[in-house]
mmCIF file of C-alpha atoms and ligand atoms in Angstrom:
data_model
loop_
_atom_site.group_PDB
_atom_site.id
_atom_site.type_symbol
_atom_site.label_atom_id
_atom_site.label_comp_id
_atom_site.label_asym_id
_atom_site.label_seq_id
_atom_site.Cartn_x
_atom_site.Cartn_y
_atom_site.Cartn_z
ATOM 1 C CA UNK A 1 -4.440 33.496 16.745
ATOM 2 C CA UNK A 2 -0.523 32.152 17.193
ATOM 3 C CA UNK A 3 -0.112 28.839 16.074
ATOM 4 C CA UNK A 4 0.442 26.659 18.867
ATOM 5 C CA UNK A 5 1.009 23.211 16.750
ATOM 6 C CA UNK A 6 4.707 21.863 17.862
ATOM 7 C CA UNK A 7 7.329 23.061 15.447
ATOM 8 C CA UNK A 8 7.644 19.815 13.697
ATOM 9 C CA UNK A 9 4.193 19.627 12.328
ATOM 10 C CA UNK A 10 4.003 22.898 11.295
ATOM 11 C CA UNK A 11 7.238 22.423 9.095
ATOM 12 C CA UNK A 12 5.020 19.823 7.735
ATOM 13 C CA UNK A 13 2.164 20.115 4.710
ATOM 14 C CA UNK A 14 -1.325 18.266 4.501
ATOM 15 C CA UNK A 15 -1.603 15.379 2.686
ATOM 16 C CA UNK A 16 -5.006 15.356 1.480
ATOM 17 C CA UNK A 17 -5.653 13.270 -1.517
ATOM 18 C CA UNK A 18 -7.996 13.738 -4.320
ATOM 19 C CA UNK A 19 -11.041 11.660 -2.476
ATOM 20 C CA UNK A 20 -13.851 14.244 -3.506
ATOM 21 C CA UNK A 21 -16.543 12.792 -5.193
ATOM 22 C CA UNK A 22 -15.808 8.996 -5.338
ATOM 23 C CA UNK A 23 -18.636 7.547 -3.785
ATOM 24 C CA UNK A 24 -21.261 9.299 -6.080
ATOM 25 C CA UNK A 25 -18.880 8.476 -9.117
ATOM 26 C CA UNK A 26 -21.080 6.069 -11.603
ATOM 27 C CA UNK A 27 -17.981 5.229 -13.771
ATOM 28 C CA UNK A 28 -15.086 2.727 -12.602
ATOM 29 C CA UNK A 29 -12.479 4.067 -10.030
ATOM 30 C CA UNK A 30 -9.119 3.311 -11.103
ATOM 31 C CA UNK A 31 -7.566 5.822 -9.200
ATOM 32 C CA UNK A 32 -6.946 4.249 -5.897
ATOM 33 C CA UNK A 33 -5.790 0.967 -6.471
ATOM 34 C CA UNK A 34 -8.682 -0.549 -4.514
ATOM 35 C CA UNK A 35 -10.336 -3.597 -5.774
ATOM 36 C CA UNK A 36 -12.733 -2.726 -8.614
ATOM 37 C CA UNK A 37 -15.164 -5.652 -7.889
ATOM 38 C CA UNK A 38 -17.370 -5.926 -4.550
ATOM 39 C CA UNK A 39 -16.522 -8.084 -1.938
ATOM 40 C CA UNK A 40 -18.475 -11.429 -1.558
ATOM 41 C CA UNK A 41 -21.824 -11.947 -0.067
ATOM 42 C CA UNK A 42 -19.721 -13.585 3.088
ATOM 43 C CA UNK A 43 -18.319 -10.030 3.715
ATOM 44 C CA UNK A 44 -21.373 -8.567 3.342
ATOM 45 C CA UNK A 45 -22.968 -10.871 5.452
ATOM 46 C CA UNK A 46 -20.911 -10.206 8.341
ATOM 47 C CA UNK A 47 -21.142 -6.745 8.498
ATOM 48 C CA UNK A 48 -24.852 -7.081 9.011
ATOM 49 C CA UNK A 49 -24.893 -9.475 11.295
ATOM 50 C CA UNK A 50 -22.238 -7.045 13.059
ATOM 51 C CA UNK A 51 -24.721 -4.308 12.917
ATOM 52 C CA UNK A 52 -27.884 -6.514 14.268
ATOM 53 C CA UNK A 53 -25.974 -7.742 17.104
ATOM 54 C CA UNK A 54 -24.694 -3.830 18.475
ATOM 55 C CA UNK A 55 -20.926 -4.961 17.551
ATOM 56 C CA UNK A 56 -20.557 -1.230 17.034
ATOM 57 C CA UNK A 57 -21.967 -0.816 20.559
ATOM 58 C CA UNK A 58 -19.162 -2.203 22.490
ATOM 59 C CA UNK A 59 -15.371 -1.929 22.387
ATOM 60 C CA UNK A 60 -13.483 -4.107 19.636
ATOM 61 C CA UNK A 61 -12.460 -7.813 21.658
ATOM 62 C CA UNK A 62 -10.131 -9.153 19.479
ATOM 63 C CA UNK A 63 -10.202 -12.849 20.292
ATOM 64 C CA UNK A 64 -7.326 -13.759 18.449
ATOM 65 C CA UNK A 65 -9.114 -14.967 15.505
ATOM 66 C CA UNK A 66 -8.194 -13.155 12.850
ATOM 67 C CA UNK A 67 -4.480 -13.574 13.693
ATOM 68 C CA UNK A 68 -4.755 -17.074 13.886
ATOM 69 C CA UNK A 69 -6.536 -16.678 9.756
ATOM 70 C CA UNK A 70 -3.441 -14.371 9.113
ATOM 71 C CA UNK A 71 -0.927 -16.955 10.298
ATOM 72 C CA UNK A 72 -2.772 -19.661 8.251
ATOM 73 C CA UNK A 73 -3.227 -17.043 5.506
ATOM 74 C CA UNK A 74 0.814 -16.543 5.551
ATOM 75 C CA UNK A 75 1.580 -19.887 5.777
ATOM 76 C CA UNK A 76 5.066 -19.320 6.585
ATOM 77 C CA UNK A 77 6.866 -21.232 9.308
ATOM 78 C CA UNK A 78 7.933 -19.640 12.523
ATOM 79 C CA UNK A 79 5.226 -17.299 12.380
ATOM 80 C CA UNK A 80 3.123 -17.321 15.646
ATOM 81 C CA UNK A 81 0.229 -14.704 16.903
ATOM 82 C CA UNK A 82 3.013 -12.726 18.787
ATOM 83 C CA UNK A 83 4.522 -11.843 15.359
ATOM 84 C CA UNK A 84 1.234 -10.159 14.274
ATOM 85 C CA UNK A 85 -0.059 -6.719 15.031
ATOM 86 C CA UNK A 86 -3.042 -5.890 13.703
ATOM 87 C CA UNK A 87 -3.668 -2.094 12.463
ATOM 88 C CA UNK A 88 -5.873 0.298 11.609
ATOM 89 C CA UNK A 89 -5.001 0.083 7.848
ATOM 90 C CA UNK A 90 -1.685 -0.091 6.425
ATOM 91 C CA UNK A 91 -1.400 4.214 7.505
ATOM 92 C CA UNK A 92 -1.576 3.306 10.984
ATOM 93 C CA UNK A 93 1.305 0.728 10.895
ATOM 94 C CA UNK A 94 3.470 3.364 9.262
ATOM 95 C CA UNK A 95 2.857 5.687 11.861
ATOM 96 C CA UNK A 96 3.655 3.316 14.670
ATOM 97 C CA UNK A 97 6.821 1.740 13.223
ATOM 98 C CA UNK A 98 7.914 5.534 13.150
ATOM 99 C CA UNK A 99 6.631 6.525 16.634
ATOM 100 C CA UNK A 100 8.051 3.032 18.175
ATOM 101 C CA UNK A 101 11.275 3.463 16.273
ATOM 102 C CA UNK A 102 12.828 6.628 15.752
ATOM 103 C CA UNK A 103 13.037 10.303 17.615
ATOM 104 C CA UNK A 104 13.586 13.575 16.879
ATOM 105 C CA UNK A 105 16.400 14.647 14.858
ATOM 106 C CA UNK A 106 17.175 10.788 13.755
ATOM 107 C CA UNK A 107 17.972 9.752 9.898
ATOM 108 C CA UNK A 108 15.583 7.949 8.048
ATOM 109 C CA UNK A 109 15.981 6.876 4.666
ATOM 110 C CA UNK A 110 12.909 7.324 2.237
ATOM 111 C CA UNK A 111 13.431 6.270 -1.245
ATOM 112 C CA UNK A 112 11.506 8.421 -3.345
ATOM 113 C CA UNK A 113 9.092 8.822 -5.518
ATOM 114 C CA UNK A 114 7.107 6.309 -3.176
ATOM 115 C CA UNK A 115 4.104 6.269 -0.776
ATOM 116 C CA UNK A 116 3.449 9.496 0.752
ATOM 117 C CA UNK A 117 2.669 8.670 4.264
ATOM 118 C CA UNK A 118 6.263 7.508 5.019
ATOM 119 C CA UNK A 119 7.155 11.567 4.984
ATOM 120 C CA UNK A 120 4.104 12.713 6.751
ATOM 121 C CA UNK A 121 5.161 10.128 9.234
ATOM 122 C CA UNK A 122 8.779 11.251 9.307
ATOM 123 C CA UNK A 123 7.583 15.060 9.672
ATOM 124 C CA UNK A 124 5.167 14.036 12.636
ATOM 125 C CA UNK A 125 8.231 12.835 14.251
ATOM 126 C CA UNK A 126 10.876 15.555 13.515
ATOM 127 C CA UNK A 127 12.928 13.283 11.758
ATOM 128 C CA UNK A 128 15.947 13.822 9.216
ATOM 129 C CA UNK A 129 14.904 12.866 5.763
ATOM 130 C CA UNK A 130 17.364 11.668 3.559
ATOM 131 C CA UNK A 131 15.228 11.251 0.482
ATOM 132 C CA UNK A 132 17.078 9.205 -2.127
ATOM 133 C CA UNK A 133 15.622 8.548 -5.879
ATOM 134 C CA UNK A 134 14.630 5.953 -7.734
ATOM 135 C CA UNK A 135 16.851 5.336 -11.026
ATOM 136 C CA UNK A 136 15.720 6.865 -13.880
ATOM 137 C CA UNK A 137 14.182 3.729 -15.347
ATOM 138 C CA UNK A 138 12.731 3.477 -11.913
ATOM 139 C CA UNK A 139 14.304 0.475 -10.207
ATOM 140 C CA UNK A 140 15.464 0.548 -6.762
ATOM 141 C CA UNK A 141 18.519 2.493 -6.105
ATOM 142 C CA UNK A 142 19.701 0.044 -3.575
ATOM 143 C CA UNK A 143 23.568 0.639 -3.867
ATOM 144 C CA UNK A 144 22.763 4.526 -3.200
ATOM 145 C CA UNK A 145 21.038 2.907 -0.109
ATOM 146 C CA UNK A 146 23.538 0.956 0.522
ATOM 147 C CA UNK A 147 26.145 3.604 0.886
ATOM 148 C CA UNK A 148 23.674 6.442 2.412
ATOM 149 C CA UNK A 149 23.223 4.038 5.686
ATOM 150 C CA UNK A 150 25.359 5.074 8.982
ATOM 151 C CA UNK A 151 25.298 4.258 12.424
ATOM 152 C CA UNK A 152 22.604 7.429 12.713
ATOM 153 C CA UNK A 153 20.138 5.592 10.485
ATOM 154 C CA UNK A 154 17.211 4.897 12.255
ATOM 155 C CA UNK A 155 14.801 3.382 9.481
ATOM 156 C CA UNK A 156 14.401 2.642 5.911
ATOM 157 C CA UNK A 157 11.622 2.440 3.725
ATOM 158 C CA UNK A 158 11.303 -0.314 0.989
ATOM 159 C CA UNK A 159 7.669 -0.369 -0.443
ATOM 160 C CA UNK A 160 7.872 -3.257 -2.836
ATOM 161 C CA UNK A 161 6.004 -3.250 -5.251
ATOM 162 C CA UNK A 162 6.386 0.488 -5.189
ATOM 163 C CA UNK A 163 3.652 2.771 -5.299
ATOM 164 C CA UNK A 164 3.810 4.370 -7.702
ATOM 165 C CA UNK A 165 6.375 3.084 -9.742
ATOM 166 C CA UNK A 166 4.966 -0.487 -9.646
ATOM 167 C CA UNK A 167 8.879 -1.843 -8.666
ATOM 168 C CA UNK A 168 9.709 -4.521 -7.090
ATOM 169 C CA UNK A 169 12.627 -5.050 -4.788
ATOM 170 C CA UNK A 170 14.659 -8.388 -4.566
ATOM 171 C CA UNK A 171 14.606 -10.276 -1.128
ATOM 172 C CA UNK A 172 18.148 -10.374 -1.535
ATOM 173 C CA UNK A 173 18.373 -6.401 -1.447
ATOM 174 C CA UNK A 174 16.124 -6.032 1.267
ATOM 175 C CA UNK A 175 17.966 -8.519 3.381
ATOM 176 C CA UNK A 176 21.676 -6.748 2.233
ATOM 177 C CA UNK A 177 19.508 -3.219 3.773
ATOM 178 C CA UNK A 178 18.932 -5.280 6.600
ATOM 179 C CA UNK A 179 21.992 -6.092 7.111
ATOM 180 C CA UNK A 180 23.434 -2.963 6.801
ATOM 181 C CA UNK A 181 20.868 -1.314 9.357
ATOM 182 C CA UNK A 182 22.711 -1.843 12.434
ATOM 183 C CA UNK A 183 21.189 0.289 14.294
ATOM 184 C CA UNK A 184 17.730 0.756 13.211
ATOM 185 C CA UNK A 185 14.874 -0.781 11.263
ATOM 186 C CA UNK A 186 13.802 -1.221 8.108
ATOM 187 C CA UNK A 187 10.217 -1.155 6.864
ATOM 188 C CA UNK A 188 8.848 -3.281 4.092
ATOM 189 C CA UNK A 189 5.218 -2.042 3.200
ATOM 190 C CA UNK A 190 3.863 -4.940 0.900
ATOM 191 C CA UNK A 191 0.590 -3.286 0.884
ATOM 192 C CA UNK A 192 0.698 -4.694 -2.783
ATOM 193 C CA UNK A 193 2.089 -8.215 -1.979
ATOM 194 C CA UNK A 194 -0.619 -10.552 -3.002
ATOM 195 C CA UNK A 195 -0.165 -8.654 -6.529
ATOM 196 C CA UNK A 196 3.224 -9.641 -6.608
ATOM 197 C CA UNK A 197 3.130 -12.877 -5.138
ATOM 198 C CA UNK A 198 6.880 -12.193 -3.906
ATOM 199 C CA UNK A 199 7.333 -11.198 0.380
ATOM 200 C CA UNK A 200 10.559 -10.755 2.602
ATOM 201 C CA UNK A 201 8.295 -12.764 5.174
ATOM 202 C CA UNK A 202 10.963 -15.744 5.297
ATOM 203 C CA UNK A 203 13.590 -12.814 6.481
ATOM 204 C CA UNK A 204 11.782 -11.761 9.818
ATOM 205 C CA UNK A 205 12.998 -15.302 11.623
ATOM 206 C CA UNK A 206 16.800 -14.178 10.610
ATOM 207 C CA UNK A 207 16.290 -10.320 10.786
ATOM 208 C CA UNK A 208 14.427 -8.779 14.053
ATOM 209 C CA UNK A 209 14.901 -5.616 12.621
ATOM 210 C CA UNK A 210 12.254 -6.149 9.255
ATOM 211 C CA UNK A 211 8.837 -4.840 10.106
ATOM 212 C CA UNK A 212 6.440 -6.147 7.040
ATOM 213 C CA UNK A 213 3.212 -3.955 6.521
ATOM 214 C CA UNK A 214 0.261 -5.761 5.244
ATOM 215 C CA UNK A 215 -2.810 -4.070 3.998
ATOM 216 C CA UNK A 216 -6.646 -5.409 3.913
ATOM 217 C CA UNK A 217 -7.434 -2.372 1.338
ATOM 218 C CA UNK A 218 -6.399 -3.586 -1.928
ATOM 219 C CA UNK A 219 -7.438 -7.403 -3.397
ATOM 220 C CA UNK A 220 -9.418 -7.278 0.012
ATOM 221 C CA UNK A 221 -11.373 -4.903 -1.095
ATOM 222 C CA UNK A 222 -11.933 -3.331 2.386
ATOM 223 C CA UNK A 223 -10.612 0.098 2.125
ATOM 224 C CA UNK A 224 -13.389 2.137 3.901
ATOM 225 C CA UNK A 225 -13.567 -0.117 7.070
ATOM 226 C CA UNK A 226 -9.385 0.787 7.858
ATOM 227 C CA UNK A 227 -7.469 -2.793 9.021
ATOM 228 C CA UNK A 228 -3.949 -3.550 8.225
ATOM 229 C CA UNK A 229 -1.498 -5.812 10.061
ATOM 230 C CA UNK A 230 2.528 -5.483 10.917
ATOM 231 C CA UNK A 231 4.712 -8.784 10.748
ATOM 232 C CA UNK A 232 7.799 -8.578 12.746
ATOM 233 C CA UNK A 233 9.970 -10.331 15.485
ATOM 234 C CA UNK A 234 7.827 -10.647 18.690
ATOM 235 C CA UNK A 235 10.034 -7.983 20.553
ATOM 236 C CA UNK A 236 9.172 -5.553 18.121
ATOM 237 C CA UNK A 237 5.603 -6.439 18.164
ATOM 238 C CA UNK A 238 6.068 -5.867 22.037
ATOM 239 C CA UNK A 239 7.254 -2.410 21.727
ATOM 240 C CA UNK A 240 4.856 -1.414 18.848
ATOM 241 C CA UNK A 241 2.026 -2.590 20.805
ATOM 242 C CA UNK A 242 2.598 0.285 23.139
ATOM 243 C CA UNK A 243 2.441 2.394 20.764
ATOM 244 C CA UNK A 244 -0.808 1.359 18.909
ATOM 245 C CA UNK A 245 -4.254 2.209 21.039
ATOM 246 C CA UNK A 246 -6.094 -0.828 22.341
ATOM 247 C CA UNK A 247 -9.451 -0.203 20.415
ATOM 248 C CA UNK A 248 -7.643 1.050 17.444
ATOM 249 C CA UNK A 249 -9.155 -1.492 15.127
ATOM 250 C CA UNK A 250 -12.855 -1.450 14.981
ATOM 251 C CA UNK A 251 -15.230 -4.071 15.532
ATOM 252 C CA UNK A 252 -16.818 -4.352 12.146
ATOM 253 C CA UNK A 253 -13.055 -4.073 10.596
ATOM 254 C CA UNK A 254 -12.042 -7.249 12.442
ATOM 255 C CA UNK A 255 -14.950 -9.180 11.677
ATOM 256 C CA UNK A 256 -14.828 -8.427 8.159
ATOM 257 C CA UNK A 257 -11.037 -9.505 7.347
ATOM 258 C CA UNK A 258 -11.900 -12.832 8.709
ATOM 259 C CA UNK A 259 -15.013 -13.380 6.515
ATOM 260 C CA UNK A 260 -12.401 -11.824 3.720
ATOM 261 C CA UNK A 261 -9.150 -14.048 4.221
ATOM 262 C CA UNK A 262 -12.195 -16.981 4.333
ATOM 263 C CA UNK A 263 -12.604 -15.538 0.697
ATOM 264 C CA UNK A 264 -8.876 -15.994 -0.120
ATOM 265 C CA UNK A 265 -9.629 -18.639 -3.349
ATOM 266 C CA UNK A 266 -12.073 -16.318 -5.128
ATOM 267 C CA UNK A 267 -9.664 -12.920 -3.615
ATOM 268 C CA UNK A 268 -6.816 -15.071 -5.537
ATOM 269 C CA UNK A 269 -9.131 -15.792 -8.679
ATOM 270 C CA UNK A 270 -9.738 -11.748 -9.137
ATOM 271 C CA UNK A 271 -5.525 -11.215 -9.094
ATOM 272 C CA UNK A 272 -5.148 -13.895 -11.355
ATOM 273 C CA UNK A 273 -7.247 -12.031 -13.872
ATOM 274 C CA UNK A 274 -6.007 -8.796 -12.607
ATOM 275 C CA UNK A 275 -2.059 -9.956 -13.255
ATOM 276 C CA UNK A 276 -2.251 -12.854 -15.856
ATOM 277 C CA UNK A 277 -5.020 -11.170 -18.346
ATOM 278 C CA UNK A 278 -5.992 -7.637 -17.561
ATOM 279 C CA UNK A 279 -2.458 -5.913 -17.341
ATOM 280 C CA UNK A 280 -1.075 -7.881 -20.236
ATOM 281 C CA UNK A 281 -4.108 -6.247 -22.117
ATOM 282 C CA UNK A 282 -3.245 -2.584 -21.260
ATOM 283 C CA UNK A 283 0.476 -3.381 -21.634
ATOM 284 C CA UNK A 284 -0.034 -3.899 -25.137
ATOM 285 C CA UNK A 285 -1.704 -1.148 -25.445
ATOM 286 C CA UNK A 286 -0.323 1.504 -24.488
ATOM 287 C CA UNK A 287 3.170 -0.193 -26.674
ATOM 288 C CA UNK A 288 0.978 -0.498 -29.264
ATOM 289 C CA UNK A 289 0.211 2.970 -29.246
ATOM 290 C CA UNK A 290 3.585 4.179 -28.019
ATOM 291 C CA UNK A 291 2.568 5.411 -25.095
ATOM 292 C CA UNK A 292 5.508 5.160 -22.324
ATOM 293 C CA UNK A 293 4.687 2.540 -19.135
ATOM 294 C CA UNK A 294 6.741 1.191 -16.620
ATOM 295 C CA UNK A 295 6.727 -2.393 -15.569
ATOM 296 C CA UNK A 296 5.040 -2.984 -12.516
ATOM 297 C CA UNK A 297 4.417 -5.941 -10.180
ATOM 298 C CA UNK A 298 1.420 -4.243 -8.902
ATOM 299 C CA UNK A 299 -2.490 -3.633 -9.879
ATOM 300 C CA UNK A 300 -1.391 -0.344 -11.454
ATOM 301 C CA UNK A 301 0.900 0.590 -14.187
ATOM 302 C CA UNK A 302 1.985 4.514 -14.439
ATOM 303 C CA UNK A 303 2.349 5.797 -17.575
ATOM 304 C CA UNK A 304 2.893 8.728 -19.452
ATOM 305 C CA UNK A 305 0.583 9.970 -21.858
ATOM 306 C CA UNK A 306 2.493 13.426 -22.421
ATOM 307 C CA UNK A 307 -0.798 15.329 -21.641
ATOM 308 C CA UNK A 308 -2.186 13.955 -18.796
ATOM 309 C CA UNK A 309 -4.456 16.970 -17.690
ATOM 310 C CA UNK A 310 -6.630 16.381 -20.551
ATOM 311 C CA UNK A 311 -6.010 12.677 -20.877
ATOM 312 C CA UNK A 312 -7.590 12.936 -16.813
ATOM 313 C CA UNK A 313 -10.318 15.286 -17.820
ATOM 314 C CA UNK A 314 -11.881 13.399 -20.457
ATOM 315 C CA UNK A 315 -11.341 9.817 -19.147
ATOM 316 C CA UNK A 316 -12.866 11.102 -15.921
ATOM 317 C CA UNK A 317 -15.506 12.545 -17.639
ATOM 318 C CA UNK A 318 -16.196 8.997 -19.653
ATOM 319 C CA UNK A 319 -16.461 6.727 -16.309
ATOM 320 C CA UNK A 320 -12.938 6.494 -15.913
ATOM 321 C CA UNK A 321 -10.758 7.975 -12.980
ATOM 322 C CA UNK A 322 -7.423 7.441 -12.585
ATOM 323 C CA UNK A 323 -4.766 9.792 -10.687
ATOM 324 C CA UNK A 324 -2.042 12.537 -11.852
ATOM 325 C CA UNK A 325 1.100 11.862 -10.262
ATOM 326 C CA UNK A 326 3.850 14.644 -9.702
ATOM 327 C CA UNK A 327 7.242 15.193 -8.018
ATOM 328 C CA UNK A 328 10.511 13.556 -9.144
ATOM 329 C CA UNK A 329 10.584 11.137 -11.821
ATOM 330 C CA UNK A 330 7.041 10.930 -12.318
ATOM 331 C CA UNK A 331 5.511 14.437 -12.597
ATOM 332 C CA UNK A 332 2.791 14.901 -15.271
ATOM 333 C CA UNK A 333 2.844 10.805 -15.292
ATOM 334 C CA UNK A 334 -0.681 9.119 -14.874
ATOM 335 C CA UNK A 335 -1.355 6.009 -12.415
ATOM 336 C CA UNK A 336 -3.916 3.867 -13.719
ATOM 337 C CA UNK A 337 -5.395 0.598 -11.428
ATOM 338 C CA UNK A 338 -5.959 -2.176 -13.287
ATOM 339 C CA UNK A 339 -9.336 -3.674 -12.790
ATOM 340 C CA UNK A 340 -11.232 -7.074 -14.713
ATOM 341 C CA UNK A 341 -10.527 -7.871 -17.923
ATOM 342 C CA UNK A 342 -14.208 -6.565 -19.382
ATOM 343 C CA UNK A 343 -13.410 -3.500 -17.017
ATOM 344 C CA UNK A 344 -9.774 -2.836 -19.081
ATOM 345 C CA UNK A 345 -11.549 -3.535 -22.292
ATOM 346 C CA UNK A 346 -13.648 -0.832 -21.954
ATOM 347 C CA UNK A 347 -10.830 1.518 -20.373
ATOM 348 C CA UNK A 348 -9.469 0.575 -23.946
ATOM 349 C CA UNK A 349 -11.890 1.291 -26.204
ATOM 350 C CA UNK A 350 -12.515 4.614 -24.453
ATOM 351 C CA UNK A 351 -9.389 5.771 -24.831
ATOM 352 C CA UNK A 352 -8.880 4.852 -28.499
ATOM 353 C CA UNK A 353 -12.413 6.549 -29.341
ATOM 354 C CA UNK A 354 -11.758 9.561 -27.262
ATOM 355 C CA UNK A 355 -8.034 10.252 -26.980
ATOM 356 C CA UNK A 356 -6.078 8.327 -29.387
ATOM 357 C CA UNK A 357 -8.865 8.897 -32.414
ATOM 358 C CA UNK A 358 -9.333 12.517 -31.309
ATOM 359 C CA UNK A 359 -5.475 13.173 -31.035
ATOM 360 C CA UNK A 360 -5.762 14.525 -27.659
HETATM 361 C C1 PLP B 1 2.238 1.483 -0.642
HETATM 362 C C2 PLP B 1 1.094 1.680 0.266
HETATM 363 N N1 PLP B 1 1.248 1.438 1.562
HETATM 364 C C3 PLP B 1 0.252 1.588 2.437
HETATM 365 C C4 PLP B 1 -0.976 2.038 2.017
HETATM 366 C C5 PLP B 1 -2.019 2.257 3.049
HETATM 367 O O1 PLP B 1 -2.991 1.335 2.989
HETATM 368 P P1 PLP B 1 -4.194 1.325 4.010
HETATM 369 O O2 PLP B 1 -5.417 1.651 3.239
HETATM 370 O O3 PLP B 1 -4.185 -0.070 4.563
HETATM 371 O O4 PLP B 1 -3.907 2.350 5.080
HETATM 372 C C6 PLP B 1 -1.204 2.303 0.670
HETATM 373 C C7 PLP B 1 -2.495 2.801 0.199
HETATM 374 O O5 PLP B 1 -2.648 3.329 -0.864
HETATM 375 C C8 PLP B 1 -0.144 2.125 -0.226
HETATM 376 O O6 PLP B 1 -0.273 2.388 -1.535
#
């Protein structure tokens, strides 16, 4: 049979991540960066009451609610329900800020290593990639940026913190990227913001060329049910919102990330633990036992444990799952989430027993 797929997509390769087997897996999951505790009974609660009235039965009426929780959530000034698209998952908003903004055959800018979907997305759309690295003790090569941006630029991707690198970008760099982009956009996924605390929200009232991407996945603990949002000046909400389908966020989703942003004090009490006591624990471990980690503003660190294919095999084997990274920079490294602080102490002790004692 001749392949018929446009020319564009073919060039391109599947992106299928290692997903096989997670829901039957009885130890934790630290390989997605999801939330490694279940969401609260309010969430829950919801859902059923979504199911027992048909919710599923009709098409998804957004009735403005959950914006309205966002904006309070965001509790930034100048930020009204016409800055606020929501998405199906943080995926969706990259593919729409690429399909909204740029064309065939225009330059995008994709710092690199960093969160695979920003290529697929550039591939869907023919674009030019002009993949730049990290440095090599990971921090963001902004000056390379910098100088790399032209009147052909059509976008730039800043994931901050970085998956997988865990980095952080300044405001002050993303606003000189702004800046610079005078003829394009430039897209800051902070699908990891709540980790950091830190957000280039304050920028989108001075620069309608920032498009934030917000994700419900992580500290929200609502991977599975696929809701994200955009942030962005109101015309570019406008043009995205062409772009996006009108049902594209389901019923149950929508309902579900208002019970969860309702949840924002005990959300805030699991990245507390997460940040403050659970990464400092594995921090010192792995120095401790001079293994090589990277800083990271993020519920993940990546590290390198030299061998990671055993290091994989036998944690994964123990109830622990975490995921091999590869490509520049980080190939052979290991991304681990970071989950509660009894959840890390066990990670710990597991890997002392049957790595560190065992000299794997
Ligand atoms: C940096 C980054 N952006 C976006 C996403 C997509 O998140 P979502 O599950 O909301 O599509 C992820 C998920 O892993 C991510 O790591």
């Amino acid at each position: 049979m001749k392949n018929v797929a446009n020319q564009y997509i073919q060039n391109m390769k599947p992106y299928r991540p290692p997903l096989q087997g997670r829901a039957a897996y009885s130890g934790v999951l630290l390989d997605f960066n999801e939330r490694t505790i279940p969401v609260s009974t309010n969430v829950q609660n919801v859902l059923r009451k979504c199911i027992d009235n048909q919710g599923y039965a009709r098409y998804p009426e957004y009735n403005g609610e959950l914006e309205e929780k966002i904006i309070t959530y965001l509790d930034e000034k100048n930020i009204y329900a016409d800055n606020i698209m929501i998405t199906n998952g943080g995926d969706q908003a990259i593919d729409v800020i690429f399909r909204t903004f740029s064309s065939v055959g225009d330059e995008v800018i994709i710092p690199s290593p960093s969160f695979a979907m920003f290529n697929q997305a550039a591939g869907m759309n023919g674009n030019t990639i002009l993949e730049i690295p990290y440095e090599d003790d990971l921090s963001f090569p902004t000056q390379n940026i910098l100088r790399s941006i032209n009147e052909k630029t059509k976008l730039v991707t800043i994931c901050s913190p970085n998956n997988p690198t865990g980095t952080l970008v300044s405001i002050n760099d993303i606003e000189a990227i702004a800046r610079a982009m005078v003829n394009g956009v430039v897209l800051v996924d902070e699908a990891y913001a709540e980790f950091s605390g830190v957000s280039a929200i304050s920028l989108i009232q001075r620069y309608s060329n920032i498009v934030i991407l917000r994700s419900f996945s992580k500290p929200f603990g609502l991977a599975g049910l696929r809701i994200g949002y955009c942030i962005a000046d109101q015309i570019m909400i406008e043009e995205m919102l062409k772009v996006r389908g009108p049902y594209d966020v389901n019923t149950m989703a929508y309902v579900a990330a208002i019970a969860a942003l309702d949840d924002w004090p005990a959300t805030k009490q699991y990245i507390d633990e997460v940040m403050n006591e659970a990464k400092p624990l594995v921090e010192k471990f792995f120095s401790n036992n001079n293994i090589a980690w990277y800083p990271s503003s993020a519920n993940f660190i990546l590290f390198n444990p030299g061998n990671a294919q055993a290091v994989l095999a036998v944690m994964n084997e123990s109830g622990f799952r975490m995921r091999r990274r590869s490509g520049v920079l980080v190939d052979g490294m290991i991304r681990v989430t970071i989950g509660t602080v009894k959840q890390m102490q066990e990670f710990i002790s597991t890997y002392t027993e049957l790595i560190l004692n065992k000299s794997i």
